[in-house]
CSV table of C-alpha atoms and ligand atoms in Angstrom, one decimal:
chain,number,residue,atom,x,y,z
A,1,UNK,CA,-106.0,-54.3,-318.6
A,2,UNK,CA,-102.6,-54.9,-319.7
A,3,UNK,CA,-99.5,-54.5,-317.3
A,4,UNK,CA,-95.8,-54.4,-317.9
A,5,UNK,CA,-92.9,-55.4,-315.8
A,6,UNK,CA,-89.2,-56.1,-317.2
A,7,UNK,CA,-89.4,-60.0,-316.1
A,8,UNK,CA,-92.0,-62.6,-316.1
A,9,UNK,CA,-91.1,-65.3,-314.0
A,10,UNK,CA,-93.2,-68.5,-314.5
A,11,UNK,CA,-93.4,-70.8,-311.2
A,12,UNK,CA,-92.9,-69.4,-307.4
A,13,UNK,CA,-91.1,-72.9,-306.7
A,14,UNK,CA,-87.7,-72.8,-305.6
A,15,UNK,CA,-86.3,-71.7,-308.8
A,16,UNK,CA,-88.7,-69.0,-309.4
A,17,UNK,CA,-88.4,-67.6,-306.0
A,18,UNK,CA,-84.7,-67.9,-306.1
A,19,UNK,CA,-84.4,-66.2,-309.2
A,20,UNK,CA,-86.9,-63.1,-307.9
A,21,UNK,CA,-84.6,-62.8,-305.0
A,22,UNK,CA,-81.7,-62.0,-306.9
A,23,UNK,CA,-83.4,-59.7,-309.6
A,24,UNK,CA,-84.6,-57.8,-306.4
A,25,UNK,CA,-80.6,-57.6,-305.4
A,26,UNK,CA,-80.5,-55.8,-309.0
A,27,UNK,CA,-83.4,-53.8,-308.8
A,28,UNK,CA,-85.2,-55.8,-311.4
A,29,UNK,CA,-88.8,-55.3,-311.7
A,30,UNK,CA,-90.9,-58.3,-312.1
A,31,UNK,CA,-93.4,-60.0,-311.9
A,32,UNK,CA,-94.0,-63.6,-310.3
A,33,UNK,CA,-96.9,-66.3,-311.3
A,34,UNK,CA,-97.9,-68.8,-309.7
A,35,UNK,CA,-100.8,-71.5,-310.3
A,36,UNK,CA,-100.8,-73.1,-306.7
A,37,UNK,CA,-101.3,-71.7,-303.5
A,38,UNK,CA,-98.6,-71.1,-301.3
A,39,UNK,CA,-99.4,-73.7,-298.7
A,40,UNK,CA,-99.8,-76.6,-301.8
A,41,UNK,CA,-96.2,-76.0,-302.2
A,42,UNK,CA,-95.2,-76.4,-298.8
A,43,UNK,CA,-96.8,-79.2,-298.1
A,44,UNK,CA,-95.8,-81.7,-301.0
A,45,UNK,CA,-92.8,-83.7,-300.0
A,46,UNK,CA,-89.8,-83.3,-302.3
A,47,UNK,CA,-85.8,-84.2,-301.3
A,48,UNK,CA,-84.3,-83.4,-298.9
A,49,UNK,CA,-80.2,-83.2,-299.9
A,50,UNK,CA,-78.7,-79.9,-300.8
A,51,UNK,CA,-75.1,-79.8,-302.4
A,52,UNK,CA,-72.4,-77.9,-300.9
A,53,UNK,CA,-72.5,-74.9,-303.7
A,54,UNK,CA,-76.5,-74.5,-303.3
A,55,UNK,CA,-76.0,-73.7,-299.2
A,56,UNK,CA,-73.2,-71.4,-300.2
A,57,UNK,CA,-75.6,-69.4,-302.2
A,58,UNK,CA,-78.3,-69.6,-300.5
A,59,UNK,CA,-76.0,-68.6,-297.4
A,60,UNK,CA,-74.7,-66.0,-299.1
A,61,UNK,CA,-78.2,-64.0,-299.8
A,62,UNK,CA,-78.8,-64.4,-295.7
A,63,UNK,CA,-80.6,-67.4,-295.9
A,64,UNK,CA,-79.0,-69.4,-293.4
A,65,UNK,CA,-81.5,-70.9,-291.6
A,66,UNK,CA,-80.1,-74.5,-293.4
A,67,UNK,CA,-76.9,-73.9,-291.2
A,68,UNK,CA,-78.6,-73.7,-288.3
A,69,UNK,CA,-81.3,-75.8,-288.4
A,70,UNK,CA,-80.5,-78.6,-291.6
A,71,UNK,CA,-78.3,-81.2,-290.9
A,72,UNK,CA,-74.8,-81.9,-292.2
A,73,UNK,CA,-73.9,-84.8,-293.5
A,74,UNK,CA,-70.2,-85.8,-294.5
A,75,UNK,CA,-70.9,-88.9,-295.7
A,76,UNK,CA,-73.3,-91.5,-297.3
A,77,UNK,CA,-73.4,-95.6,-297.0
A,78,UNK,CA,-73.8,-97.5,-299.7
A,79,UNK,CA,-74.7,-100.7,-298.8
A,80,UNK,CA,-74.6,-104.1,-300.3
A,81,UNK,CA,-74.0,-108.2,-299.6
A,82,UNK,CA,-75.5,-107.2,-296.0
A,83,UNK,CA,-72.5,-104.4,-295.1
A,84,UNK,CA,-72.1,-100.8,-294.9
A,85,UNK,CA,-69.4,-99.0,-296.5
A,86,UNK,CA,-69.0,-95.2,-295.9
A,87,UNK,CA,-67.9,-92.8,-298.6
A,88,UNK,CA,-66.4,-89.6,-296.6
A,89,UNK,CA,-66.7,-87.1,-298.1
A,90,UNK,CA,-64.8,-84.8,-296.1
A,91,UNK,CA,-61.7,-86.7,-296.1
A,92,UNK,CA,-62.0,-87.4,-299.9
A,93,UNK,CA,-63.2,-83.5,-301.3
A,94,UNK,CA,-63.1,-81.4,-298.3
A,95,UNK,CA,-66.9,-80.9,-298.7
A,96,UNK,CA,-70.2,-81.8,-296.9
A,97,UNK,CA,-74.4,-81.5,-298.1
A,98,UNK,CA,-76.6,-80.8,-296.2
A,99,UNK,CA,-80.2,-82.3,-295.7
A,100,UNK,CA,-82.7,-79.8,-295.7
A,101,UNK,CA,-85.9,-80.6,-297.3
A,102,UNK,CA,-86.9,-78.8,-300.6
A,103,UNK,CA,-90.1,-77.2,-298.7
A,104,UNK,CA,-87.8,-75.7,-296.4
A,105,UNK,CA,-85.8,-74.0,-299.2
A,106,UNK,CA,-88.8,-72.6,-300.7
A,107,UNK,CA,-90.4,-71.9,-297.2
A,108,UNK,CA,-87.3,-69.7,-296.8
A,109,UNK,CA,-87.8,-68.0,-300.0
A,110,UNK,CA,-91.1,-67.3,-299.8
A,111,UNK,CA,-90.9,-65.7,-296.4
A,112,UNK,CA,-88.3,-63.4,-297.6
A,113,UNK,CA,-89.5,-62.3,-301.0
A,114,UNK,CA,-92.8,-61.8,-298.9
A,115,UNK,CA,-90.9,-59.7,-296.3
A,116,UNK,CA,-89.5,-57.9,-299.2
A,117,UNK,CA,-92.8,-56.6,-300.6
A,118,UNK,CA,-92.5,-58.9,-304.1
A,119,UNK,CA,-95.3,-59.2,-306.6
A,120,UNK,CA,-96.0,-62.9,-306.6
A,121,UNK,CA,-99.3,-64.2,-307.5
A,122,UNK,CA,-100.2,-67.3,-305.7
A,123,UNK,CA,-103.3,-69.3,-307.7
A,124,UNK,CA,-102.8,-67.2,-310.7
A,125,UNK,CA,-102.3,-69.6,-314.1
A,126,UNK,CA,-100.3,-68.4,-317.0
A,127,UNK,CA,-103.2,-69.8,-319.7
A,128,UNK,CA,-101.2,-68.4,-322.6
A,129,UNK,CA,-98.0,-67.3,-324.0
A,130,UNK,CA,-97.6,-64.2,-325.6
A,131,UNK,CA,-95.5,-63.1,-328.7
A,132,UNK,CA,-92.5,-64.7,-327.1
A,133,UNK,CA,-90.5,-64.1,-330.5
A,134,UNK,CA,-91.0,-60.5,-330.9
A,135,UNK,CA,-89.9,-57.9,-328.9
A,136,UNK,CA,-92.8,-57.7,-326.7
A,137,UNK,CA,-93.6,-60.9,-325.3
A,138,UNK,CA,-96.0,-61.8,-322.4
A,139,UNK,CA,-98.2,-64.1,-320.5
A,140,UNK,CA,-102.3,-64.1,-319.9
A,141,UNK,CA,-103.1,-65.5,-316.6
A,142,UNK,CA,-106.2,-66.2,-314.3
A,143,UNK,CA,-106.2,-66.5,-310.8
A,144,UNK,CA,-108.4,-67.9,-308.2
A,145,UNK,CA,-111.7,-66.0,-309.1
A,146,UNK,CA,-111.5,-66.6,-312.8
A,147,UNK,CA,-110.6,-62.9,-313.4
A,148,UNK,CA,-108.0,-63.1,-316.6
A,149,UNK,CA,-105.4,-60.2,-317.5
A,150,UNK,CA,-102.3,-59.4,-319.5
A,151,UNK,CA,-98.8,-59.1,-318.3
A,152,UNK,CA,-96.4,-57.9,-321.2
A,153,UNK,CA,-92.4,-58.0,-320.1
A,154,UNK,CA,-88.7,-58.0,-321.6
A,155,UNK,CA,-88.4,-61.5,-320.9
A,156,UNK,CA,-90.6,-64.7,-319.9
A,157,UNK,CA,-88.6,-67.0,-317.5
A,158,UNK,CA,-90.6,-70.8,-317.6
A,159,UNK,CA,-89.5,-71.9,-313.9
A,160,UNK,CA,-92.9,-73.9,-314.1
A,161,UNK,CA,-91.5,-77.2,-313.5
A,162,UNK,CA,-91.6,-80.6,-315.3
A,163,UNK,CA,-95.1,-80.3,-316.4
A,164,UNK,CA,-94.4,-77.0,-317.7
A,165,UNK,CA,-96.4,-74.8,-319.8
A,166,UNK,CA,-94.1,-72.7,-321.2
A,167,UNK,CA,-92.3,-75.3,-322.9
A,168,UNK,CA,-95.3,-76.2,-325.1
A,169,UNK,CA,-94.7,-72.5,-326.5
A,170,UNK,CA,-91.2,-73.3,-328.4
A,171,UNK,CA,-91.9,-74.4,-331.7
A,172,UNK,CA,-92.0,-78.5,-331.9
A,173,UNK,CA,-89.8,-78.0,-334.6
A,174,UNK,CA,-87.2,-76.3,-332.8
A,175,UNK,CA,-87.3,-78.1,-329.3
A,176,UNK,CA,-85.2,-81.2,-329.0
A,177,UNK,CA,-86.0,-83.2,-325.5
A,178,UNK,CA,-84.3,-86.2,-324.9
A,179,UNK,CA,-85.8,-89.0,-322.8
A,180,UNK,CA,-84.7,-92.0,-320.8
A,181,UNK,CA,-87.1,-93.9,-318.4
A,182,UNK,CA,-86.4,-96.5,-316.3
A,183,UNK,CA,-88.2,-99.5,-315.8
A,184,UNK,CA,-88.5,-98.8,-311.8
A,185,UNK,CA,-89.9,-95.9,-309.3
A,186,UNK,CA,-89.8,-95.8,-306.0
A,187,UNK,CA,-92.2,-96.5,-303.1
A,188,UNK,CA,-91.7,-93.2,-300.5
A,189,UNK,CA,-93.1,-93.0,-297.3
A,190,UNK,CA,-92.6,-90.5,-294.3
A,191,UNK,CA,-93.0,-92.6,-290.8
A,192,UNK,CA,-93.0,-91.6,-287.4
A,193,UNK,CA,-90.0,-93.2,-285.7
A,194,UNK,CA,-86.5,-91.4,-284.9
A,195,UNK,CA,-83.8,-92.1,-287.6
A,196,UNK,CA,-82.5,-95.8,-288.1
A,197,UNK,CA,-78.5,-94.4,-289.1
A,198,UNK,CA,-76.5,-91.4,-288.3
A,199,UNK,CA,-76.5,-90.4,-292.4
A,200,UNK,CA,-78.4,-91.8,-295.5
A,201,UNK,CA,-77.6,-95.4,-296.5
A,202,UNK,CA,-78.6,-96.5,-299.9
A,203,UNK,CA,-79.0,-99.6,-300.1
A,204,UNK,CA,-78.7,-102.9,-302.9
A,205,UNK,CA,-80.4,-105.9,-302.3
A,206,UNK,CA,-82.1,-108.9,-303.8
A,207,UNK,CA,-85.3,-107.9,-303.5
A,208,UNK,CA,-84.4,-104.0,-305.0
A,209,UNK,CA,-83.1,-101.1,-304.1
A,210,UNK,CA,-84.1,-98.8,-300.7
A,211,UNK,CA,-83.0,-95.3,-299.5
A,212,UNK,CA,-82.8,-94.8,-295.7
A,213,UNK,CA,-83.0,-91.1,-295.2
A,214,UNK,CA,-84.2,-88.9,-292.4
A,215,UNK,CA,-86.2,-85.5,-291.7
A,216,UNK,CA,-86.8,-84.5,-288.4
A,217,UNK,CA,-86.1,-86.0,-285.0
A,218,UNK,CA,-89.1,-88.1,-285.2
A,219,UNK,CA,-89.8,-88.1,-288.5
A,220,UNK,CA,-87.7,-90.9,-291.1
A,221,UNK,CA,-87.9,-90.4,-295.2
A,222,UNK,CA,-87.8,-93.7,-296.6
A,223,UNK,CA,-87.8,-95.5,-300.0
A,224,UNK,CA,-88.0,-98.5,-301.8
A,225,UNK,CA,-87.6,-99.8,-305.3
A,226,UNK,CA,-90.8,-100.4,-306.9
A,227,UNK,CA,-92.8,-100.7,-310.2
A,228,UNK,CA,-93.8,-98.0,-311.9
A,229,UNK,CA,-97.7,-98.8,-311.5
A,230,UNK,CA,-97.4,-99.8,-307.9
A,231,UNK,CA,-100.6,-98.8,-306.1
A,232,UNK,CA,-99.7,-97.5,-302.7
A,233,UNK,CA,-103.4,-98.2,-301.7
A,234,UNK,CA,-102.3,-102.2,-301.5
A,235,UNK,CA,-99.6,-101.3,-299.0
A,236,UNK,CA,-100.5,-101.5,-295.4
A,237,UNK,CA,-98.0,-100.4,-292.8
A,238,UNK,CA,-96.9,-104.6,-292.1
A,239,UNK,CA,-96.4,-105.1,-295.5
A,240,UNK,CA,-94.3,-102.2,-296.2
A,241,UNK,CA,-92.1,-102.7,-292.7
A,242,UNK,CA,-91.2,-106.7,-294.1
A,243,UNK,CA,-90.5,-105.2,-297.1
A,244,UNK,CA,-88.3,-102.3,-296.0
A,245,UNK,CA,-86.5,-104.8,-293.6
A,246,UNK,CA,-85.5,-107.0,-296.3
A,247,UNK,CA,-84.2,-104.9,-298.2
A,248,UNK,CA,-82.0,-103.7,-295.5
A,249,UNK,CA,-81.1,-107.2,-293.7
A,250,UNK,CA,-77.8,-108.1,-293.1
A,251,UNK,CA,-75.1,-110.3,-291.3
A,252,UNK,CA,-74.2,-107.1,-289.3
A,253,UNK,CA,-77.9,-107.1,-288.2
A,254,UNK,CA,-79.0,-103.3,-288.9
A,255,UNK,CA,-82.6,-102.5,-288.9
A,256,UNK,CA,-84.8,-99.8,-288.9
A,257,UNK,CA,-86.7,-98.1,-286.6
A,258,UNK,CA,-90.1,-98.5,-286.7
A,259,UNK,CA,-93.6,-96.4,-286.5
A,260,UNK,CA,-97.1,-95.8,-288.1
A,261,UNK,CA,-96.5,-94.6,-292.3
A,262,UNK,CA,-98.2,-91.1,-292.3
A,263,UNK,CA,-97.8,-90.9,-296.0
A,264,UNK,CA,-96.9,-93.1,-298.6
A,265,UNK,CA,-95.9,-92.3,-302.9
A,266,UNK,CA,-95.1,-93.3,-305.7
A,267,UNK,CA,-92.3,-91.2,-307.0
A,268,UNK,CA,-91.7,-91.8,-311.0
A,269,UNK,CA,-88.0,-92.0,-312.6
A,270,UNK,CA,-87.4,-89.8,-315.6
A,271,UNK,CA,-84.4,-88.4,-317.1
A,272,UNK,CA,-85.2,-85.2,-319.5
A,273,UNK,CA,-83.2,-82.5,-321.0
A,274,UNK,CA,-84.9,-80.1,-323.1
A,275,UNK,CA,-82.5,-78.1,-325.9
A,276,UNK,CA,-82.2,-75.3,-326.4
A,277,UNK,CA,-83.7,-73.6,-323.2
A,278,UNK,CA,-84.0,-70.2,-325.4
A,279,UNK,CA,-86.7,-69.5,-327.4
A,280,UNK,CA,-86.8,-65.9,-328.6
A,281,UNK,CA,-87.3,-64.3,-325.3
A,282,UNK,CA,-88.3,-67.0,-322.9
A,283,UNK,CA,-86.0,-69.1,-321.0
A,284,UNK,CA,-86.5,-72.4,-319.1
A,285,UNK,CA,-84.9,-73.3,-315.9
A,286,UNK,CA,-85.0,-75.9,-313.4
A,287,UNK,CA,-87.2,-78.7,-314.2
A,288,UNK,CA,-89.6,-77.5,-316.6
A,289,UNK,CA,-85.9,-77.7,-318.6
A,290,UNK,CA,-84.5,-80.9,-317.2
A,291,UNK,CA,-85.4,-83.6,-314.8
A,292,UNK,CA,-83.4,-86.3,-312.9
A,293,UNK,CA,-84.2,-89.2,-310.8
A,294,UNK,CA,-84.4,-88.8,-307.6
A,295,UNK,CA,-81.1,-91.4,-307.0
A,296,UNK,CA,-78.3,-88.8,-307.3
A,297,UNK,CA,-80.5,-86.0,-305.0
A,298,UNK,CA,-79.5,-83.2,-307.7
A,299,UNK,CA,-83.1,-82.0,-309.3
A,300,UNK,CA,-83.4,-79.2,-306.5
A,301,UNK,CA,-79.4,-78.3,-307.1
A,302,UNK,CA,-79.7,-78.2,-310.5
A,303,UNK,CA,-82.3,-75.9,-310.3
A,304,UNK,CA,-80.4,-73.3,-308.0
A,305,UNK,CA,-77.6,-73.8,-310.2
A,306,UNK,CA,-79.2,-73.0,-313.6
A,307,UNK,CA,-80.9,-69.5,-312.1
A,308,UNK,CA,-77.9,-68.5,-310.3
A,309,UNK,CA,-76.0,-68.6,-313.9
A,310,UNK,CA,-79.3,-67.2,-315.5
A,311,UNK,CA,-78.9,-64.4,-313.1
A,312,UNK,CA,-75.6,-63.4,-313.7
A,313,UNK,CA,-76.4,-63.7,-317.9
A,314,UNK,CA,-79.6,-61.8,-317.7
A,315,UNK,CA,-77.4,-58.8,-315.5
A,316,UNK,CA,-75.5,-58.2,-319.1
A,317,UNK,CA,-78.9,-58.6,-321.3
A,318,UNK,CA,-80.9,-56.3,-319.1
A,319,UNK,CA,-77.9,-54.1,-319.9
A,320,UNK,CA,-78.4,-53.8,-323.5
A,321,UNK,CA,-76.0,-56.7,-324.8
A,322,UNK,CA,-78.3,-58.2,-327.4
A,323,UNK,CA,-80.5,-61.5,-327.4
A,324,UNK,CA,-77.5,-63.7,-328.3
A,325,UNK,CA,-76.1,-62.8,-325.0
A,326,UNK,CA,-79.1,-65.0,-323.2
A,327,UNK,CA,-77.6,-68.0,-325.5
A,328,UNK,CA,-74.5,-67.6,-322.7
A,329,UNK,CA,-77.1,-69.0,-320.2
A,330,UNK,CA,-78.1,-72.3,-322.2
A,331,UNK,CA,-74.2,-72.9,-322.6
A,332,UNK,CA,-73.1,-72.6,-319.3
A,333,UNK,CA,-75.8,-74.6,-317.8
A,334,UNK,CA,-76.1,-77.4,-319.9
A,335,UNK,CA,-72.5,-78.7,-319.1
A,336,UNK,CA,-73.6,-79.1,-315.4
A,337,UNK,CA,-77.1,-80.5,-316.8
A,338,UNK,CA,-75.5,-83.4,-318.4
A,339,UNK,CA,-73.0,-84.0,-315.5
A,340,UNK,CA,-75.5,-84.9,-313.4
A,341,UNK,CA,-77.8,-86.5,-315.8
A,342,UNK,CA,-75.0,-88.9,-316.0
A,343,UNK,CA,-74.3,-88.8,-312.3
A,344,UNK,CA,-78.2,-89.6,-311.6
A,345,UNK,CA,-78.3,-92.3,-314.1
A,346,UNK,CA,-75.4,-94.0,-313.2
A,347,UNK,CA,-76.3,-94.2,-309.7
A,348,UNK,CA,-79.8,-95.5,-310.4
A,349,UNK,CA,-78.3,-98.1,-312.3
A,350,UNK,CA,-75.8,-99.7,-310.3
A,351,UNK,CA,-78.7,-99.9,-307.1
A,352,UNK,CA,-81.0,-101.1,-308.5
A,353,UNK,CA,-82.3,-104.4,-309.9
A,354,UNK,CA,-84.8,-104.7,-313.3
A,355,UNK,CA,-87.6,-106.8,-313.6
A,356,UNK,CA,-86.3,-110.0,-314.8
A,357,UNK,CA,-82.6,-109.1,-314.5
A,358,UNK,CA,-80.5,-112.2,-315.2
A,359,UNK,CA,-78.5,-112.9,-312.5
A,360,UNK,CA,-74.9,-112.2,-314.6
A,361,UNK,CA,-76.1,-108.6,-314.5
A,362,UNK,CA,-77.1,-107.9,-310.8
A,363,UNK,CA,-73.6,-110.1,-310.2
A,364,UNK,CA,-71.5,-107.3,-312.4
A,365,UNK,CA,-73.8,-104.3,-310.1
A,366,UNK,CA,-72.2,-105.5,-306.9
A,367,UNK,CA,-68.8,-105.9,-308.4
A,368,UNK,CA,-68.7,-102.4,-309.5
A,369,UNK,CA,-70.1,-101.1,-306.0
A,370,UNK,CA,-67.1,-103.0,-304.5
A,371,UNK,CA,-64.9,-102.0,-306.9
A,372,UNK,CA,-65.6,-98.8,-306.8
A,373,UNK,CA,-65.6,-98.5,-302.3
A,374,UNK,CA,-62.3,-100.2,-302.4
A,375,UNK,CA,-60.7,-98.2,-304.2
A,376,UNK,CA,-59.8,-94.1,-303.3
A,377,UNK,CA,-60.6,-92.9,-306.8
A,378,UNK,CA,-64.1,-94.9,-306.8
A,379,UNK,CA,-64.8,-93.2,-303.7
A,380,UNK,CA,-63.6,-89.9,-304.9
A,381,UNK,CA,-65.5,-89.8,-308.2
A,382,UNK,CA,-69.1,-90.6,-306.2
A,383,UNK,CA,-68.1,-87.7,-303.4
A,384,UNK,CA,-67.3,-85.4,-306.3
A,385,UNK,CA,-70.6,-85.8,-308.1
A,386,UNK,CA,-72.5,-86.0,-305.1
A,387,UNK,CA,-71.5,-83.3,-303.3
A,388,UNK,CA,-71.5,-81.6,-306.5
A,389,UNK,CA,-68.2,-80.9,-308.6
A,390,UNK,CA,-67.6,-78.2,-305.9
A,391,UNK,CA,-63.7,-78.7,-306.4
A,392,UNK,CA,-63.6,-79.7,-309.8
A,393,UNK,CA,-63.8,-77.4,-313.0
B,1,PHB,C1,-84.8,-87.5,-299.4
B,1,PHB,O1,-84.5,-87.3,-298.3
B,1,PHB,O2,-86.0,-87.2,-299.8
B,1,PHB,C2,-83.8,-87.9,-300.5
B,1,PHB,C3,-82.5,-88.0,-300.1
B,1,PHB,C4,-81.6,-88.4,-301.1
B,1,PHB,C5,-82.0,-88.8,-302.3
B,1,PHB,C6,-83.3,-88.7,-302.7
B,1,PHB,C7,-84.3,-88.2,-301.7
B,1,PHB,O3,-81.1,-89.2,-303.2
């Protein structure tokens, strides 16, 4: 049996979900497919920090459950040579994020396209792309029994994430994707103790980079710079303590607070942009178009940020403007894209250390985090981007 619906949208992650919320605003019919079940989602640990544009909008649609029950946070620490120094971002842009972990942005969704009475298929795979250059395009899918089907629409939206299938469909030809990888990852693990510092500290040491960030009242985020191939399996809860400590020690004597790891990753560091992100009539948003590392804390807001633009671009197609008109979406997006693909590596690269680095290099690192906390517009230019260009056009 073959069904139509005006939008296909590819991935119920936050992207997807926050995209079928606002074509529900418009009266949009569509469709929503999904190839993990609801609870997979909810329980793999992604970051935590939203910028202050993404809790405006997701404020804005009545979702304010990160207001009242995230956390604020007006500034970070960046720390190096064994001393904190806070970058406020308050007194610098006016602005705040907040920390509210991903799964909470997508449990909110959920809940509230649920309440809505959306059509989204949980444990249903898109196993094809359909005509995607004509005027008909579509999707076969099979869900959790094996039973297959058709779903013809308008438009095919890939918010399928990094390992996205609907990216394979643009022509090779026609796809440009630029890669950059890094020759580090990081080490994550959630632990059981209260948080070791009011607000996130990232830190620069010797021995590598580490993250201090938090999630719940007795519940601490934490990360450290590792290699790529690091098997978490060979880190026991000592090992990973001494090595979290030293990468934190310092003459002002801060330390973390300790408690059993519950679970512990390996979290990869890619940077990819994928051009164009139109292909006949399928888009790509969030990251099955782009990814960041995890450094700058922007794959989540990018994401929001590309369907909130795809939104407003698909309101004028949907109205008859023709398929140039979706070209609008790739062009406004991919300015913000690059801005914090440059954000993300620029911050990766000035905490952290790379196997073998000669010691001129990690010397030139700590001058440029000094220079740049001792002086205003240093300070300003890291708010700005981190809190996400909220004041800057
Ligand atoms: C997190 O809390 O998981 C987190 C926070 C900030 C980052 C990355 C991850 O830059």
């Amino acid at each position: 049996m073959t069904e139509r619906t005006r939008v296909a949208v590819i991935g119920a992650g936050p992207a997807g979900l926050l995209l079928s919320q606002l074509l529900h605003e418009r009266g949009v019919d569509h469709v929503v497919l999904e190839s993990r079940s609801r609870e997979e989602i909810h329980t793999t640990h992604r970051a935590g920090i939203l910028e202050a544009g993404s809790v405006r909008a997701l404020v804005e649609l009545g979702l304010d459950r990160v207001i009242r029950e995230g956390d604020r946070h007006d500034g970070i620490d960046l720390r190096f040579d064994g001393e904190m120094h806070r970058i406020d971002f308050r007194e610098l842009v006016g602005e705040s994020v907040w920390l509210y972990p991903q799964t909470e942005v997508f449990a909110d969704l959920a809940a509230r396209r649920t309440e809505q009475g959306a059509d989204i298929r949980w444990q249903t795979s898109v196993v094809e792309i359909l005509d995607h250059d004509g005027a008909n395009p579509g999707v076969r899918w099979r869900d959790a029994e094996g039973r297959e089907g058709e779903l013809r629409a308008e438009l095919l939206v890939g918010a399928d994430g990094s390992r996205s299938i609907a990216r394979h469909a643009f022509p090779e030809q026609l796809r440009r994707t630029w890669v950059h990888e890094y020759p580090y990852a990081w080490f994550g693990v959630i632990v059981e103790a209260p948080r070791s510092a009011p607000e996130l500290v990232y830190a620069e040491s010797e021995r590598g980079f580490a993250l201090v960030s938090q999630r719940t009242p007795t519940h601490q985020r934490l990360y450290f710079q590792c290699d790529p191939d690091e098997d978490p399996d060979a880190w026991d809860d000592a090992r990973i303590w001494t090595e979290l400590q030293a990468r934190v020690a310092g003459p002002d004597g801060f330390r973390l607070a300790e408690g059993p790891v519950e679970e512990k990753t390996v979290l990869r560091f890619r940077s990819s942009v994928v051009e164009p992100v139109r292909h006949g009539r399928l888009v790509l948003a969030g990251d099955a178009a782009h990814t960041v590392p995890p450094t700058g804390a922007k794959g989540l807001n990018l994401a929001l940020a590309d369907v909130l633009i795809l939104a407003e671009v698909l309101e004028g197609w949907l109205a008859g403007a023709g398929d140039d008109a979706l070209d609008e979406y790739g062009r406004r997006s991919s300015r913000r894209v690059w801005r914090a693909q440059n954000f993300s590596a620029w911050m990766s690269r000035m905490l952290h250390t790379t196997p073998d680095e000669p010691g001129f290099e990690r010397r030139r690192r700590i001058a440029e985090l000094r220079t740049l906390v001792e002086s205003e517009a240093g300070r300003r230019y890291l708010a700005e981007g981190y809190t996400g260009w909220e004041n800057v056009r």
